[in-house]
Amino acid sequence: MSNTSRVPRKLAPGFHFQPTKQELILQYLQKKVKGLPLPPLNTIIECDLYDKEERWRNVFEQDRSSKIRYFFTKLEKKTGKSSRCNRETGYGVWKGQKHSRVYDKKRFIGKDGLFTYKAKKGTQGNNDNWVMHEHSLGDSLLGNDYVVCRVENKNEEGIVLAKHNPHRELRNIDNAGIHDTNPAIPAAVTLEVQSNNIQFTEIE
């Protein structure tokens, strides 16, 4: 995964990035896999959600404006011929809860897997409460290892840093193998919101 990184782009105050499952699969993941340009005004970043240092936590720590973040990540098989993927991180494991099929106008387009984070013994994070929805492509593109994930921080007291050393500092996000996937946005992009079929919620 690329080490090129940029701080994730923020939307204008009052707007939230809230794509549906169908939009995440068709407008973002499918285009990512095919190498097509992604829609503007997205806040999806590319990050390995299964790396040993759990660098994805840095994204939540450095910008606490939202408890929900979206990531592109690449899955790794446990063995070359295995259909099972590695779900362990440096300090815990993403445990699968259930999977459901996603349809668009009765057409099967992908799957939605629900995962919860469980910290390993001996690490800080016993009260860690993270939930992830992993969206994968349908049968026609199953050979690709990319997925798009919606990760939600449900910790009531902010970010819990699951780590052995309580004095270890967060890594700088610019060196964390995390990068923004959002293309340059023109000044008049707000006029294009409806044409991109993306749901934005304005806070009153």
GROMACS .gro file of C-alpha atoms in nm:
model
  204
    1MET     CA    1   0.000   0.000   0.000
    2SER     CA    2   0.132   0.342  -0.094
    3ASN     CA    3   0.319   0.549   0.164
    4THR     CA    4   0.221   0.875  -0.006
    5SER     CA    5  -0.004   1.060   0.237
    6ARG     CA    6  -0.211   1.370   0.273
    7VAL     CA    7  -0.429   1.491   0.557
    8PRO     CA    8  -0.787   1.378   0.483
    9ARG     CA    9  -0.991   1.653   0.321
   10LYS     CA   10  -1.266   1.808   0.534
   11LEU     CA   11  -1.610   1.899   0.406
   12ALA     CA   12  -1.757   2.242   0.466
   13PRO     CA   13  -1.907   2.291   0.814
   14GLY     CA   14  -2.259   2.154   0.830
   15PHE     CA   15  -2.210   1.879   0.571
   16HIS     CA   16  -2.149   1.510   0.634
   17PHE     CA   17  -2.031   1.238   0.395
   18GLN     CA   18  -2.307   0.975   0.419
   19PRO     CA   19  -2.306   0.741   0.117
   20THR     CA   20  -2.539   0.442   0.107
   21LYS     CA   21  -2.410   0.085   0.082
   22GLN     CA   22  -2.496   0.084  -0.287
   23GLU     CA   23  -2.309   0.410  -0.348
   24LEU     CA   24  -2.002   0.290  -0.158
   25ILE     CA   25  -1.985  -0.022  -0.374
   26LEU     CA   26  -2.079   0.118  -0.715
   27GLN     CA   27  -1.954   0.477  -0.703
   28TYR     CA   28  -1.640   0.428  -0.496
   29LEU     CA   29  -1.514   0.071  -0.460
   30GLN     CA   30  -1.592  -0.039  -0.815
   31LYS     CA   31  -1.433   0.275  -0.959
   32LYS     CA   32  -1.130   0.232  -0.732
   33VAL     CA   33  -1.079  -0.126  -0.855
   34LYS     CA   34  -1.121  -0.027  -1.220
   35GLY     CA   35  -0.885   0.269  -1.187
   36LEU     CA   36  -1.156   0.524  -1.266
   37PRO     CA   37  -1.171   0.874  -1.112
   38LEU     CA   38  -1.359   0.887  -0.783
   39PRO     CA   39  -1.638   1.138  -0.725
   40PRO     CA   40  -1.528   1.463  -0.559
   41LEU     CA   41  -1.638   1.561  -0.210
   42ASN     CA   42  -1.548   1.225  -0.061
   43THR     CA   43  -1.349   1.170   0.257
   44ILE     CA   44  -1.240   0.811   0.192
   45ILE     CA   45  -0.871   0.754   0.260
   46GLU     CA   46  -0.650   0.455   0.185
   47CYS     CA   47  -0.511   0.280   0.490
   48ASP     CA   48  -0.419  -0.074   0.598
   49LEU     CA   49  -0.675  -0.155   0.869
   50TYR     CA   50  -0.481  -0.468   0.965
   51ASP     CA   51  -0.130  -0.328   1.009
   52LYS     CA   52   0.066  -0.402   1.327
   53GLU     CA   53   0.071  -0.040   1.449
   54GLU     CA   54  -0.302   0.023   1.393
   55ARG     CA   55  -0.229   0.353   1.219
   56TRP     CA   56  -0.596   0.396   1.130
   57ARG     CA   57  -0.645   0.523   1.488
   58ASN     CA   58  -0.436   0.827   1.399
   59VAL     CA   59  -0.707   0.945   1.161
   60PHE     CA   60  -0.962   0.959   1.443
   61GLU     CA   61  -0.710   1.106   1.689
   62GLN     CA   62  -0.595   1.391   1.465
   63ASP     CA   63  -0.946   1.495   1.363
   64ARG     CA   64  -1.222   1.435   1.618
   65SER     CA   65  -1.494   1.613   1.422
   66SER     CA   66  -1.656   1.278   1.337
   67LYS     CA   67  -1.669   0.933   1.495
   68ILE     CA   68  -1.721   0.770   1.154
   69ARG     CA   69  -1.448   0.734   0.891
   70TYR     CA   70  -1.429   0.558   0.556
   71PHE     CA   71  -1.126   0.363   0.436
   72PHE     CA   72  -1.008   0.171   0.132
   73THR     CA   73  -0.805  -0.125   0.249
   74LYS     CA   74  -0.657  -0.434   0.085
   75LEU     CA   75  -0.727  -0.774   0.236
   76GLU     CA   76  -0.459  -1.041   0.276
   77LYS     CA   77  -0.533  -1.414   0.263
   78LYS     CA   78  -0.418  -1.628   0.554
   79THR     CA   79  -0.253  -1.861   0.303
   80GLY     CA   80  -0.213  -1.844  -0.071
   81LYS     CA   81  -0.507  -2.072  -0.153
   82SER     CA   82  -0.723  -1.992   0.148
   83SER     CA   83  -1.052  -1.806   0.113
   84ARG     CA   84  -1.015  -1.671   0.468
   85CYS     CA   85  -0.854  -1.333   0.528
   86ASN     CA   86  -0.622  -1.223   0.806
   87ARG     CA   87  -0.820  -1.016   1.056
   88GLU     CA   88  -0.555  -0.967   1.324
   89THR     CA   89  -0.387  -0.635   1.400
   90GLY     CA   90  -0.095  -0.558   1.628
   91TYR     CA   91  -0.315  -0.516   1.934
   92GLY     CA   92  -0.640  -0.692   1.857
   93VAL     CA   93  -0.859  -0.862   1.602
   94TRP     CA   94  -1.160  -0.766   1.393
   95LYS     CA   95  -1.418  -1.036   1.472
   96GLY     CA   96  -1.683  -1.108   1.210
   97GLN     CA   97  -2.043  -1.089   1.332
   98LYS     CA   98  -2.256  -1.131   1.022
   99HIS     CA   99  -2.257  -1.084   0.645
  100SER     CA  100  -2.539  -0.974   0.419
  101ARG     CA  101  -2.578  -0.940   0.044
  102VAL     CA  102  -2.621  -0.592  -0.107
  103TYR     CA  103  -2.854  -0.536  -0.403
  104ASP     CA  104  -2.912  -0.246  -0.638
  105LYS     CA  105  -3.252  -0.270  -0.807
  106LYS     CA  106  -3.259  -0.647  -0.744
  107ARG     CA  107  -2.908  -0.689  -0.889
  108PHE     CA  108  -2.650  -0.841  -0.656
  109ILE     CA  109  -2.357  -0.599  -0.636
  110GLY     CA  110  -2.162  -0.694  -0.325
  111LYS     CA  111  -2.154  -0.788   0.041
  112ASP     CA  112  -2.169  -0.601   0.371
  113GLY     CA  113  -1.974  -0.763   0.655
  114LEU     CA  114  -2.013  -0.647   1.015
  115PHE     CA  115  -1.704  -0.666   1.239
  116THR     CA  116  -1.630  -0.561   1.596
  117TYR     CA  117  -1.284  -0.493   1.737
  118LYS     CA  118  -1.158  -0.706   2.026
  119ALA     CA  119  -0.834  -0.606   2.200
  120LYS     CA  120  -0.573  -0.870   2.282
  121LYS     CA  121  -0.493  -0.951   2.643
  122GLY     CA  122  -0.214  -0.737   2.785
  123THR     CA  123  -0.301  -0.430   2.579
  124GLN     CA  124  -0.487  -0.117   2.671
  125GLY     CA  125  -0.824  -0.132   2.503
  126ASN     CA  126  -1.044  -0.362   2.711
  127ASN     CA  127  -1.312  -0.095   2.684
  128ASP     CA  128  -1.235  -0.035   2.317
  129ASN     CA  129  -1.555  -0.015   2.117
  130TRP     CA  130  -1.511  -0.004   1.740
  131VAL     CA  131  -1.755  -0.127   1.476
  132MET     CA  132  -1.671  -0.180   1.110
  133HIS     CA  133  -1.887  -0.242   0.805
  134GLU     CA  134  -1.675  -0.394   0.528
  135HIS     CA  135  -1.818  -0.360   0.177
  136SER     CA  136  -1.687  -0.592  -0.093
  137LEU     CA  137  -1.767  -0.634  -0.461
  138GLY     CA  138  -2.002  -0.887  -0.618
  139ASP     CA  139  -1.913  -1.206  -0.802
  140SER     CA  140  -1.785  -1.039  -1.119
  141LEU     CA  141  -1.499  -0.868  -0.936
  142LEU     CA  142  -1.440  -1.106  -0.645
  143GLY     CA  143  -1.078  -1.159  -0.751
  144ASN     CA  144  -0.990  -0.811  -0.631
  145ASP     CA  145  -0.870  -0.772  -0.273
  146TYR     CA  146  -0.981  -0.411  -0.217
  147VAL     CA  147  -1.275  -0.335   0.012
  148VAL     CA  148  -1.423  -0.009   0.139
  149CYS     CA  149  -1.490   0.010   0.512
  150ARG     CA  150  -1.702   0.228   0.736
  151VAL     CA  151  -1.536   0.238   1.079
  152GLU     CA  152  -1.722   0.389   1.374
  153ASN     CA  153  -1.569   0.486   1.707
  154LYS     CA  154  -1.828   0.406   1.975
  155ASN     CA  155  -1.602   0.489   2.270
  156GLU     CA  156  -1.786   0.733   2.496
  157GLU     CA  157  -1.465   0.892   2.625
  158GLY     CA  158  -1.298   0.952   2.292
  159ILE     CA  159  -1.021   0.756   2.122
  160VAL     CA  160  -0.875   0.455   2.302
  161LEU     CA  161  -0.517   0.387   2.198
  162ALA     CA  162  -0.465   0.013   2.227
  163LYS     CA  163  -0.094  -0.015   2.298
  164HIS     CA  164   0.154  -0.183   2.530
  165ASN     CA  165   0.343   0.135   2.616
  166PRO     CA  166   0.114   0.410   2.753
  167HIS     CA  167   0.382   0.671   2.678
  168ARG     CA  168   0.425   0.584   2.313
  169GLU     CA  169   0.346   0.883   2.094
  170LEU     CA  170   0.120   0.867   1.793
  171ARG     CA  171   0.300   0.838   1.463
  172ASN     CA  172   0.281   1.141   1.239
  173ILE     CA  173   0.001   1.084   0.991
  174ASP     CA  174   0.228   1.197   0.705
  175ASN     CA  175   0.445   0.889   0.762
  176ALA     CA  176   0.168   0.645   0.841
  177GLY     CA  177   0.094   0.492   0.503
  178ILE     CA  178  -0.235   0.678   0.490
  179HIS     CA  179  -0.343   0.898   0.204
  180ASP     CA  180  -0.643   1.092   0.084
  181THR     CA  181  -0.819   0.956  -0.226
  182ASN     CA  182  -1.009   1.276  -0.295
  183PRO     CA  183  -0.912   1.456  -0.617
  184ALA     CA  184  -0.869   1.832  -0.637
  185ILE     CA  185  -1.203   2.005  -0.591
  186PRO     CA  186  -1.288   2.315  -0.799
  187ALA     CA  187  -1.429   2.622  -0.627
  188ALA     CA  188  -1.777   2.569  -0.775
  189VAL     CA  189  -1.802   2.206  -0.672
  190THR     CA  190  -2.092   2.275  -0.435
  191LEU     CA  191  -2.309   2.309  -0.747
  192GLU     CA  192  -2.236   1.946  -0.834
  193VAL     CA  193  -2.352   1.779  -0.512
  194GLN     CA  194  -2.690   1.658  -0.640
  195SER     CA  195  -2.547   1.527  -0.969
  196ASN     CA  196  -2.307   1.298  -0.782
  197ASN     CA  197  -2.596   1.113  -0.613
  198ILE     CA  198  -2.433   1.145  -0.271
  199GLN     CA  199  -2.631   1.208   0.046
  200PHE     CA  200  -2.525   1.509   0.247
  201THR     CA  201  -2.693   1.608   0.570
  202GLU     CA  202  -2.689   1.973   0.671
  203ILE     CA  203  -2.700   2.041   1.044
  204GLU     CA  204  -2.954   2.302   1.143
   0.00000   0.00000   0.00000
